[in-house]
Amino acid sequence: MIEAFSLRTAHHFGDALASQAALRHRVFVEQRTLDHLSYDGLEYDEFDTPAAVYLVWRDTKNIVRGMVRLLPTTLPYMMQSYWPELVEGEELPQDARTWEITRVCVDRMFEPRQRVRILPELLCAAQEWFEANGVTTMIGVTRKHLLNHFIRRGVTWLGSEAMVEGEMEAAFRVPVSMIRPDLHCAKFEITGSRLRIASDDRLAA
């Protein structure tokens, strides 16, 4: 089950907010040695605002082993702020029905047989959350082969690849209806709803 929360609803999920920041620190600061903001073993940035929505996969000890962060494009977001040049020939999106997926990470040290399910389940949950909240389009910046491995149809690349934090990446857009990784869901028998939200989450339907 994937838990979804914001700063307002994080108290329903114990230490999940801190645990996702600890995972980000392990992945981005310790393993990839990126110069991200961090403090006391927690990674954060200027987009960790009340508008951000966190989707997390936790193990049986409630440690976050995989997560994504969703950002509305009606407020400053990562592609707009850091890599606008990756979008060629069109305006950067800024509307309530388009959200950005960011800080996608999975704990590489976690048990491999379970680890392979994490990102497919996160994508399924992201689709659920988007659909429940009237979002029609997901955008982001990532490595082409990684996105194409999971989402086989509907991806539009918005410009050329460029070096982003040590990797060749590109900006993309995909309809929410195409996010679910069907081949992986069939392989790992991922069915039904994957999303758990707080009962007082006003954003959720």
PDB file of C-alpha atoms in Angstrom:
ATOM      1  CA  MET A   1       0.000   0.000   0.000  1.00  0.00           C
ATOM      2  CA  ILE A   2       1.229   3.489  -0.873  1.00  0.00           C
ATOM      3  CA  GLU A   3       0.582   6.268   1.633  1.00  0.00           C
ATOM      4  CA  ALA A   4      -0.065   9.784   0.344  1.00  0.00           C
ATOM      5  CA  PHE A   5       0.241  12.847   2.526  1.00  0.00           C
ATOM      6  CA  SER A   6       1.149  16.511   2.638  1.00  0.00           C
ATOM      7  CA  LEU A   7       2.587  18.605   5.460  1.00  0.00           C
ATOM      8  CA  ARG A   8      -0.964  19.081   6.702  1.00  0.00           C
ATOM      9  CA  THR A   9      -1.803  15.363   6.870  1.00  0.00           C
ATOM     10  CA  ALA A  10       1.624  13.828   7.611  1.00  0.00           C
ATOM     11  CA  HIS A  11       0.738  13.375  11.301  1.00  0.00           C
ATOM     12  CA  HIS A  12      -1.587  10.516  10.294  1.00  0.00           C
ATOM     13  CA  PHE A  13       1.410   8.465   9.114  1.00  0.00           C
ATOM     14  CA  GLY A  14       3.813   8.536  12.042  1.00  0.00           C
ATOM     15  CA  ASP A  15       7.365   9.409  11.025  1.00  0.00           C
ATOM     16  CA  ALA A  16       6.806   8.898   7.278  1.00  0.00           C
ATOM     17  CA  LEU A  17       7.638  12.530   6.482  1.00  0.00           C
ATOM     18  CA  ALA A  18      11.022  12.279   8.197  1.00  0.00           C
ATOM     19  CA  SER A  19      11.620   8.774   6.819  1.00  0.00           C
ATOM     20  CA  GLN A  20      11.148   9.929   3.209  1.00  0.00           C
ATOM     21  CA  ALA A  21      13.655  12.741   3.811  1.00  0.00           C
ATOM     22  CA  ALA A  22      16.101  10.182   5.232  1.00  0.00           C
ATOM     23  CA  LEU A  23      15.698   8.006   2.125  1.00  0.00           C
ATOM     24  CA  ARG A  24      16.353  11.028  -0.071  1.00  0.00           C
ATOM     25  CA  HIS A  25      19.520  11.718   1.904  1.00  0.00           C
ATOM     26  CA  ARG A  26      20.754   8.139   1.445  1.00  0.00           C
ATOM     27  CA  VAL A  27      20.002   8.120  -2.292  1.00  0.00           C
ATOM     28  CA  PHE A  28      20.945  11.632  -3.388  1.00  0.00           C
ATOM     29  CA  VAL A  29      23.532  12.809  -0.852  1.00  0.00           C
ATOM     30  CA  GLU A  30      25.274   9.609   0.268  1.00  0.00           C
ATOM     31  CA  GLN A  31      25.023   7.337  -2.788  1.00  0.00           C
ATOM     32  CA  ARG A  32      24.997   9.855  -5.646  1.00  0.00           C
ATOM     33  CA  THR A  33      27.074  12.462  -3.746  1.00  0.00           C
ATOM     34  CA  LEU A  34      24.929  15.323  -5.024  1.00  0.00           C
ATOM     35  CA  ASP A  35      25.197  18.751  -3.435  1.00  0.00           C
ATOM     36  CA  HIS A  36      21.637  18.797  -2.115  1.00  0.00           C
ATOM     37  CA  LEU A  37      20.488  20.643   0.961  1.00  0.00           C
ATOM     38  CA  SER A  38      20.526  18.402   4.006  1.00  0.00           C
ATOM     39  CA  TYR A  39      20.545  18.509   7.773  1.00  0.00           C
ATOM     40  CA  ASP A  40      20.921  15.751  10.351  1.00  0.00           C
ATOM     41  CA  GLY A  41      20.667  13.014   7.732  1.00  0.00           C
ATOM     42  CA  LEU A  42      17.567  14.464   6.034  1.00  0.00           C
ATOM     43  CA  GLU A  43      17.472  15.840   2.483  1.00  0.00           C
ATOM     44  CA  TYR A  44      15.134  18.716   1.600  1.00  0.00           C
ATOM     45  CA  ASP A  45      14.721  21.592  -0.827  1.00  0.00           C
ATOM     46  CA  GLU A  46      12.643  24.701  -1.446  1.00  0.00           C
ATOM     47  CA  PHE A  47       9.819  22.658  -2.975  1.00  0.00           C
ATOM     48  CA  ASP A  48       9.006  20.845   0.262  1.00  0.00           C
ATOM     49  CA  THR A  49       6.107  23.198   0.866  1.00  0.00           C
ATOM     50  CA  PRO A  50       2.501  22.668   2.011  1.00  0.00           C
ATOM     51  CA  ALA A  51       1.608  22.191  -1.685  1.00  0.00           C
ATOM     52  CA  ALA A  52       3.819  19.115  -2.088  1.00  0.00           C
ATOM     53  CA  VAL A  53       2.266  15.640  -1.918  1.00  0.00           C
ATOM     54  CA  TYR A  54       4.442  12.701  -0.883  1.00  0.00           C
ATOM     55  CA  LEU A  55       3.727   9.111  -1.942  1.00  0.00           C
ATOM     56  CA  VAL A  56       5.731   6.582   0.058  1.00  0.00           C
ATOM     57  CA  TRP A  57       6.265   2.817   0.111  1.00  0.00           C
ATOM     58  CA  ARG A  58       7.170   1.562   3.593  1.00  0.00           C
ATOM     59  CA  ASP A  59       8.465  -1.821   4.717  1.00  0.00           C
ATOM     60  CA  THR A  60       7.173  -3.873   7.642  1.00  0.00           C
ATOM     61  CA  LYS A  61       9.223  -1.707  10.036  1.00  0.00           C
ATOM     62  CA  ASN A  62       7.601   1.452   8.586  1.00  0.00           C
ATOM     63  CA  ILE A  63      10.844   2.604   6.965  1.00  0.00           C
ATOM     64  CA  VAL A  64      10.312   4.414   3.661  1.00  0.00           C
ATOM     65  CA  ARG A  65      12.001   2.374   0.919  1.00  0.00           C
ATOM     66  CA  GLY A  66      10.599   4.232  -2.077  1.00  0.00           C
ATOM     67  CA  MET A  67       8.925   7.566  -2.697  1.00  0.00           C
ATOM     68  CA  VAL A  68       7.882  10.211  -5.178  1.00  0.00           C
ATOM     69  CA  ARG A  69       6.935  13.829  -4.615  1.00  0.00           C
ATOM     70  CA  LEU A  70       4.177  15.527  -6.598  1.00  0.00           C
ATOM     71  CA  LEU A  71       4.194  19.280  -7.187  1.00  0.00           C
ATOM     72  CA  PRO A  72       1.500  21.501  -8.712  1.00  0.00           C
ATOM     73  CA  THR A  73       2.616  23.616 -11.647  1.00  0.00           C
ATOM     74  CA  THR A  74       0.523  26.540 -10.391  1.00  0.00           C
ATOM     75  CA  LEU A  75       3.403  27.238  -7.971  1.00  0.00           C
ATOM     76  CA  PRO A  76       7.174  27.211  -8.630  1.00  0.00           C
ATOM     77  CA  TYR A  77       8.321  23.682  -9.543  1.00  0.00           C
ATOM     78  CA  MET A  78      11.626  22.029 -10.397  1.00  0.00           C
ATOM     79  CA  MET A  79      11.505  21.903 -14.195  1.00  0.00           C
ATOM     80  CA  GLN A  80      10.429  25.529 -14.333  1.00  0.00           C
ATOM     81  CA  SER A  81      12.986  26.707 -11.779  1.00  0.00           C
ATOM     82  CA  TYR A  82      16.069  24.679 -12.732  1.00  0.00           C
ATOM     83  CA  TRP A  83      15.758  23.199 -16.223  1.00  0.00           C
ATOM     84  CA  PRO A  84      13.376  25.327 -18.341  1.00  0.00           C
ATOM     85  CA  GLU A  85      15.730  24.930 -21.313  1.00  0.00           C
ATOM     86  CA  LEU A  86      14.762  21.246 -21.518  1.00  0.00           C
ATOM     87  CA  VAL A  87      11.335  22.272 -22.857  1.00  0.00           C
ATOM     88  CA  GLU A  88      11.624  23.313 -26.501  1.00  0.00           C
ATOM     89  CA  GLY A  89       9.010  24.919 -28.726  1.00  0.00           C
ATOM     90  CA  GLU A  90       6.257  25.371 -26.160  1.00  0.00           C
ATOM     91  CA  GLU A  91       5.462  27.205 -22.954  1.00  0.00           C
ATOM     92  CA  LEU A  92       6.186  25.627 -19.617  1.00  0.00           C
ATOM     93  CA  PRO A  93       2.942  24.340 -18.097  1.00  0.00           C
ATOM     94  CA  GLN A  94       1.272  26.316 -15.347  1.00  0.00           C
ATOM     95  CA  ASP A  95      -2.197  24.976 -14.688  1.00  0.00           C
ATOM     96  CA  ALA A  96      -4.037  23.055 -11.990  1.00  0.00           C
ATOM     97  CA  ARG A  97      -4.455  19.908 -14.126  1.00  0.00           C
ATOM     98  CA  THR A  98      -0.710  19.453 -14.738  1.00  0.00           C
ATOM     99  CA  TRP A  99       1.536  18.250 -11.899  1.00  0.00           C
ATOM    100  CA  GLU A 100       5.238  17.436 -11.770  1.00  0.00           C
ATOM    101  CA  ILE A 101       6.710  14.204 -10.380  1.00  0.00           C
ATOM    102  CA  THR A 102      10.019  14.728  -8.558  1.00  0.00           C
ATOM    103  CA  ARG A 103      12.444  13.128  -6.085  1.00  0.00           C
ATOM    104  CA  VAL A 104      11.720   9.658  -7.447  1.00  0.00           C
ATOM    105  CA  CYS A 105      13.866   7.224  -5.511  1.00  0.00           C
ATOM    106  CA  VAL A 106      14.049   3.611  -4.336  1.00  0.00           C
ATOM    107  CA  ASP A 107      16.375   2.225  -1.682  1.00  0.00           C
ATOM    108  CA  ARG A 108      18.898   0.123  -3.597  1.00  0.00           C
ATOM    109  CA  MET A 109      19.948  -1.618  -0.375  1.00  0.00           C
ATOM    110  CA  PHE A 110      16.470  -3.033   0.217  1.00  0.00           C
ATOM    111  CA  GLU A 111      15.617  -6.688  -0.412  1.00  0.00           C
ATOM    112  CA  PRO A 112      15.666  -7.163  -4.236  1.00  0.00           C
ATOM    113  CA  ARG A 113      12.555  -9.349  -4.557  1.00  0.00           C
ATOM    114  CA  GLN A 114      10.452  -6.654  -2.928  1.00  0.00           C
ATOM    115  CA  ARG A 115      12.380  -3.689  -4.351  1.00  0.00           C
ATOM    116  CA  VAL A 116      11.291  -4.423  -7.931  1.00  0.00           C
ATOM    117  CA  ARG A 117       7.641  -3.820  -6.963  1.00  0.00           C
ATOM    118  CA  ILE A 118       8.180  -0.405  -5.411  1.00  0.00           C
ATOM    119  CA  LEU A 119       8.302   1.897  -8.426  1.00  0.00           C
ATOM    120  CA  PRO A 120       5.418   0.165 -10.279  1.00  0.00           C
ATOM    121  CA  GLU A 121       3.284   0.472  -7.152  1.00  0.00           C
ATOM    122  CA  LEU A 122       4.241   4.135  -6.750  1.00  0.00           C
ATOM    123  CA  LEU A 123       3.226   4.843 -10.352  1.00  0.00           C
ATOM    124  CA  CYS A 124      -0.111   3.098  -9.832  1.00  0.00           C
ATOM    125  CA  ALA A 125      -0.726   5.160  -6.706  1.00  0.00           C
ATOM    126  CA  ALA A 126       0.290   8.363  -8.463  1.00  0.00           C
ATOM    127  CA  GLN A 127      -2.256   7.653 -11.188  1.00  0.00           C
ATOM    128  CA  GLU A 128      -4.924   7.061  -8.534  1.00  0.00           C
ATOM    129  CA  TRP A 129      -4.099  10.270  -6.719  1.00  0.00           C
ATOM    130  CA  PHE A 130      -4.049  12.310  -9.914  1.00  0.00           C
ATOM    131  CA  GLU A 131      -7.366  10.934 -11.112  1.00  0.00           C
ATOM    132  CA  ALA A 132      -8.993  11.568  -7.725  1.00  0.00           C
ATOM    133  CA  ASN A 133      -7.866  15.177  -7.853  1.00  0.00           C
ATOM    134  CA  GLY A 134      -8.692  16.113 -11.439  1.00  0.00           C
ATOM    135  CA  VAL A 135      -5.107  16.053 -12.712  1.00  0.00           C
ATOM    136  CA  THR A 136      -4.821  15.040 -16.372  1.00  0.00           C
ATOM    137  CA  THR A 137      -1.101  15.389 -17.138  1.00  0.00           C
ATOM    138  CA  MET A 138       2.140  14.428 -15.381  1.00  0.00           C
ATOM    139  CA  ILE A 139       5.437  16.088 -16.273  1.00  0.00           C
ATOM    140  CA  GLY A 140       8.975  15.589 -15.060  1.00  0.00           C
ATOM    141  CA  VAL A 141      12.655  15.278 -15.878  1.00  0.00           C
ATOM    142  CA  THR A 142      14.328  11.865 -15.991  1.00  0.00           C
ATOM    143  CA  ARG A 143      16.472   9.434 -17.945  1.00  0.00           C
ATOM    144  CA  LYS A 144      14.664   8.314 -21.083  1.00  0.00           C
ATOM    145  CA  HIS A 145      15.383   4.612 -20.707  1.00  0.00           C
ATOM    146  CA  LEU A 146      14.084   4.608 -17.139  1.00  0.00           C
ATOM    147  CA  LEU A 147      10.717   6.118 -17.984  1.00  0.00           C
ATOM    148  CA  ASN A 148      10.336   4.063 -21.159  1.00  0.00           C
ATOM    149  CA  HIS A 149      10.985   0.899 -19.158  1.00  0.00           C
ATOM    150  CA  PHE A 150       7.861   1.462 -17.073  1.00  0.00           C
ATOM    151  CA  ILE A 151       5.533   3.553 -19.232  1.00  0.00           C
ATOM    152  CA  ARG A 152       5.310   2.097 -22.722  1.00  0.00           C
ATOM    153  CA  ARG A 153       2.672   4.382 -24.279  1.00  0.00           C
ATOM    154  CA  GLY A 154       1.807   8.052 -24.257  1.00  0.00           C
ATOM    155  CA  VAL A 155       5.147   9.602 -23.282  1.00  0.00           C
ATOM    156  CA  THR A 156       6.021  12.839 -25.106  1.00  0.00           C
ATOM    157  CA  TRP A 157       9.595  14.077 -24.798  1.00  0.00           C
ATOM    158  CA  LEU A 158       9.583  17.862 -24.675  1.00  0.00           C
ATOM    159  CA  GLY A 159      13.120  18.543 -25.878  1.00  0.00           C
ATOM    160  CA  SER A 160      16.673  17.287 -26.152  1.00  0.00           C
ATOM    161  CA  GLU A 161      18.605  15.431 -23.496  1.00  0.00           C
ATOM    162  CA  ALA A 162      21.038  17.360 -21.311  1.00  0.00           C
ATOM    163  CA  MET A 163      23.240  16.670 -18.331  1.00  0.00           C
ATOM    164  CA  VAL A 164      21.214  16.940 -15.117  1.00  0.00           C
ATOM    165  CA  GLU A 165      23.057  16.173 -11.900  1.00  0.00           C
ATOM    166  CA  GLY A 166      25.482  13.827 -13.619  1.00  0.00           C
ATOM    167  CA  GLU A 167      22.942  11.981 -15.797  1.00  0.00           C
ATOM    168  CA  MET A 168      21.653  12.555 -19.328  1.00  0.00           C
ATOM    169  CA  GLU A 169      18.005  13.416 -18.792  1.00  0.00           C
ATOM    170  CA  ALA A 170      15.098  14.985 -20.653  1.00  0.00           C
ATOM    171  CA  ALA A 171      11.762  16.621 -19.878  1.00  0.00           C
ATOM    172  CA  PHE A 172       8.603  14.624 -20.521  1.00  0.00           C
ATOM    173  CA  ARG A 173       4.835  14.814 -20.484  1.00  0.00           C
ATOM    174  CA  VAL A 174       2.472  11.853 -20.142  1.00  0.00           C
ATOM    175  CA  PRO A 175      -1.323  11.678 -19.814  1.00  0.00           C
ATOM    176  CA  VAL A 176      -2.387  10.455 -16.398  1.00  0.00           C
ATOM    177  CA  SER A 177      -4.403   7.697 -18.087  1.00  0.00           C
ATOM    178  CA  MET A 178      -1.125   6.190 -19.392  1.00  0.00           C
ATOM    179  CA  ILE A 179       0.886   6.190 -16.151  1.00  0.00           C
ATOM    180  CA  ARG A 180       0.027   2.702 -14.896  1.00  0.00           C
ATOM    181  CA  PRO A 181       2.888   0.292 -15.833  1.00  0.00           C
ATOM    182  CA  ASP A 182       0.667  -2.524 -17.086  1.00  0.00           C
ATOM    183  CA  LEU A 183       3.426  -5.024 -17.918  1.00  0.00           C
ATOM    184  CA  HIS A 184       4.990  -4.698 -14.481  1.00  0.00           C
ATOM    185  CA  CYS A 185       1.612  -4.848 -12.773  1.00  0.00           C
ATOM    186  CA  ALA A 186       0.870  -8.127 -14.553  1.00  0.00           C
ATOM    187  CA  LYS A 187       4.315  -9.540 -13.755  1.00  0.00           C
ATOM    188  CA  PHE A 188       4.142  -8.697 -10.041  1.00  0.00           C
ATOM    189  CA  GLU A 189       0.385  -9.229  -9.705  1.00  0.00           C
ATOM    190  CA  ILE A 190      -0.280  -5.629  -8.653  1.00  0.00           C
ATOM    191  CA  THR A 191      -4.038  -5.192  -8.673  1.00  0.00           C
ATOM    192  CA  GLY A 192      -6.699  -3.006  -7.129  1.00  0.00           C
ATOM    193  CA  SER A 193      -6.220   0.262  -5.307  1.00  0.00           C
ATOM    194  CA  ARG A 194      -2.695   0.944  -4.075  1.00  0.00           C
ATOM    195  CA  LEU A 195      -3.386   4.273  -2.375  1.00  0.00           C
ATOM    196  CA  ARG A 196      -4.002   5.124   1.261  1.00  0.00           C
ATOM    197  CA  ILE A 197      -4.844   8.723   2.177  1.00  0.00           C
ATOM    198  CA  ALA A 198      -5.805  10.534   5.354  1.00  0.00           C
ATOM    199  CA  SER A 199      -9.537  10.837   5.938  1.00  0.00           C
ATOM    200  CA  ASP A 200      -9.266  14.613   6.324  1.00  0.00           C
ATOM    201  CA  ASP A 201      -7.242  15.192   3.156  1.00  0.00           C
ATOM    202  CA  ARG A 202      -9.206  17.938   1.443  1.00  0.00           C
ATOM    203  CA  LEU A 203      -7.352  17.437  -1.827  1.00  0.00           C
ATOM    204  CA  ALA A 204      -8.546  13.860  -2.239  1.00  0.00           C
ATOM    205  CA  ALA A 205     -11.923  12.926  -3.659  1.00  0.00           C
TER     206      ALA A 205
END
